[in-house]
Structure formats: structure tokens, C-alpha cells
Coordinates of N, CA and C in Angstrom, one line a residue:
X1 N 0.8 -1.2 0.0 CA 0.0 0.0 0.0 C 0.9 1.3 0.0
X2 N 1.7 1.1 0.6 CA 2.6 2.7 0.9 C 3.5 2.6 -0.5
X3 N 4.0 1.5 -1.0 CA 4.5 1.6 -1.8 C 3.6 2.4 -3.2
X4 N 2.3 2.0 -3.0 CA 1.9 2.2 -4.3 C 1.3 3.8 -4.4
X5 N 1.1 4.4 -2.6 CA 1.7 5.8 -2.3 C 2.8 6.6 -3.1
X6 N 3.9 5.9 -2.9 CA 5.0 6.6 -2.8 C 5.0 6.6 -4.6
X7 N 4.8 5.8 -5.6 CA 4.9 6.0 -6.6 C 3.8 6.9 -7.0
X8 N 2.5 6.7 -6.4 CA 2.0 8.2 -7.4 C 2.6 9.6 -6.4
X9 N 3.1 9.8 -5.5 CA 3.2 10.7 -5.3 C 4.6 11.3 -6.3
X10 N 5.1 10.1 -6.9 CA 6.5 10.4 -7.1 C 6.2 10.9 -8.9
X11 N 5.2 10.7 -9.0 CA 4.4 10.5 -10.5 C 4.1 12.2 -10.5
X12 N 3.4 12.1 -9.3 CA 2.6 13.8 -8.9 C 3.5 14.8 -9.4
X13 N 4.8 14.6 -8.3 CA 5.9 15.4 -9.0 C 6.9 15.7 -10.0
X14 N 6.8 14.5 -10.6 CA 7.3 14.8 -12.2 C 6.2 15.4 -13.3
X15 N 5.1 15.5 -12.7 CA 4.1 16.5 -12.9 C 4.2 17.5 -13.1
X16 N 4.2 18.1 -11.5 CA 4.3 19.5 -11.1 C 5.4 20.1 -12.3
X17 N 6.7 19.2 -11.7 CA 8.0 19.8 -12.2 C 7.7 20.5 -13.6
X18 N 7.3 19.6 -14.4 CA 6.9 19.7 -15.9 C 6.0 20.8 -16.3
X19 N 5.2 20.9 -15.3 CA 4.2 22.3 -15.3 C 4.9 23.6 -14.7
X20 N 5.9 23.4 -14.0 CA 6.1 24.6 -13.7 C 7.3 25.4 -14.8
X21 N 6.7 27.1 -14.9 CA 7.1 27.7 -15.9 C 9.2 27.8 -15.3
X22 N 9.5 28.2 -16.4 CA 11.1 28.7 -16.1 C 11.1 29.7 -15.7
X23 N 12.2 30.4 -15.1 CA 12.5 31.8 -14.9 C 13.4 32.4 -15.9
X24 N 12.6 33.6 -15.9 CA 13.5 34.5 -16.9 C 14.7 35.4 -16.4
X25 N 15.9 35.5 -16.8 CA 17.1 35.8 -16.5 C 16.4 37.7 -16.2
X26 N 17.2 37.9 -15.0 CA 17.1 39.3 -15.2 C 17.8 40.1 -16.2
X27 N 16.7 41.7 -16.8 CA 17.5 42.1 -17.4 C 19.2 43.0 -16.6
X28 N 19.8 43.3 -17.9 CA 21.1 44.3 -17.3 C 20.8 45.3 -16.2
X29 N 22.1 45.4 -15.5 CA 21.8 46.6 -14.4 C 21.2 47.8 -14.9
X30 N 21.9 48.6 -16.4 CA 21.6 49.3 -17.0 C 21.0 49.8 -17.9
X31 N 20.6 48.4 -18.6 CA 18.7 48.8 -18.8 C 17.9 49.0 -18.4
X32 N 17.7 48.2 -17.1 CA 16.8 48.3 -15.5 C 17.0 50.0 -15.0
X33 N 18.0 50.8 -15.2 CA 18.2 52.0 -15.0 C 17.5 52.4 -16.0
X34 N 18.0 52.4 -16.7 CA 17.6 53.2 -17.9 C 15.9 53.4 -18.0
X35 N 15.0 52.1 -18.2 CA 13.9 51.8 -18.0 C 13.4 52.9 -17.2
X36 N 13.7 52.5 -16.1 CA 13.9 53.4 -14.2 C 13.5 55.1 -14.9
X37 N 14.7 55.3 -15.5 CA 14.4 56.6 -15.5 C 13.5 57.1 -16.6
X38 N 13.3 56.1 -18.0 CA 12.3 57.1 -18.4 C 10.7 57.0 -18.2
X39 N 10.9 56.3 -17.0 CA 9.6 56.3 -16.3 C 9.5 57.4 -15.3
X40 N 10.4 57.5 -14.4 CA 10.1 58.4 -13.8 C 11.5 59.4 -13.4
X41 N 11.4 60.5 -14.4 CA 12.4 61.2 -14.7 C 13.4 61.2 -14.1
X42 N 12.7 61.9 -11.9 CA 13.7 62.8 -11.1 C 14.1 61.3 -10.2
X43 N 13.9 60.6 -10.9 CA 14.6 59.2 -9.6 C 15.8 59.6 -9.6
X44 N 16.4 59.1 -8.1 CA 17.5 59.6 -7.8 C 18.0 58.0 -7.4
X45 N 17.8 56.8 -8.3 CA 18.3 56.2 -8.4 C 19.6 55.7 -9.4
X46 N 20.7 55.2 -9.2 CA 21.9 55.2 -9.9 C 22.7 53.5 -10.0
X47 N 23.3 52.9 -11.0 CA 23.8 51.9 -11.4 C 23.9 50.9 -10.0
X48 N 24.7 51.6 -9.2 CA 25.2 50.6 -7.8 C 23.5 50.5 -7.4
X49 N 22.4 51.4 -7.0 CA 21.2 51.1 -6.4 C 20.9 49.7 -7.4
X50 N 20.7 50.1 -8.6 CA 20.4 49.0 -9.4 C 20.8 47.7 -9.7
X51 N 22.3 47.7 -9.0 CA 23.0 46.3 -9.3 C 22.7 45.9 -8.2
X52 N 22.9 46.3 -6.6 CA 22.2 46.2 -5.2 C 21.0 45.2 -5.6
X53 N 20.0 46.1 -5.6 CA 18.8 45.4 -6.1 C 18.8 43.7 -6.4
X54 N 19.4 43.6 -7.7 CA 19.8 42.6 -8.4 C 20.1 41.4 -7.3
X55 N 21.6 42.3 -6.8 CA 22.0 40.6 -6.1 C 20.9 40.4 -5.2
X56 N 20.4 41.4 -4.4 CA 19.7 41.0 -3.6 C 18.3 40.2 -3.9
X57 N 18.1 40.3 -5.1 CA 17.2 39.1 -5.4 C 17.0 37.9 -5.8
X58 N 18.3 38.0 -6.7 CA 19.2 36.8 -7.0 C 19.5 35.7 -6.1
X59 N 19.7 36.5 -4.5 CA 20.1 35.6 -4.0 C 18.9 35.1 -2.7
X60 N 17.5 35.5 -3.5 CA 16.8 34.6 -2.7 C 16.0 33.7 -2.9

């Protein structure tokens, strides 16, 4: 019985895996600026804010 558990669950997840989308690479620090600014002109955001950013989500 547990055995026959453990194979659909294991089924389940070659499932999921298959369904779930990829991630898209972030763009450059300096497009992400660029972007930045001509959205909103007086940002007083600059390359290091933007590369900041980056690792910091990279690495979660």
C-alpha cells in the first residue's frame, strides 16, 4: 500500500515539475536604470542602487 503511495506521489511530481514555468534571466543593471528613468524622470536612483537590487534578489 505505501508503496503504491509513494509511486504516485512520485508520479505527482514529475508532474508538477513539468508544469512549472522557467525563470527569466534578469535584465542588465543598466537597462533596469535606464527603464527606471524614463519612467520616472527625477529618480535619484543610480547603477550601484540597481546592481544592489539585483544581487539582492538573485540571492533569494
Amino acid at each position: 500500500m505505501l508503496d503504491r503511495e509513494l509511486k504516485e506521489v512520485r508520479r505527482w511530481g514529475d508532474e508538477i515539475l513539468k508544469s512549472v514555468p522557467t525563470v527569466a534571466p534578469f535584465p542588465q543593471p543598466a537597462d533596469l536604470l535606464n527603464l527606471l528613468k524614463a519612467r520616472r524622470k527625477k529618480s535619484g536612483a543610480n547603477l550601484a542602487y540597481i546592481e544592489a537590487v539585483l544581487e539582492i534578489l538573485e540571492n533569494r
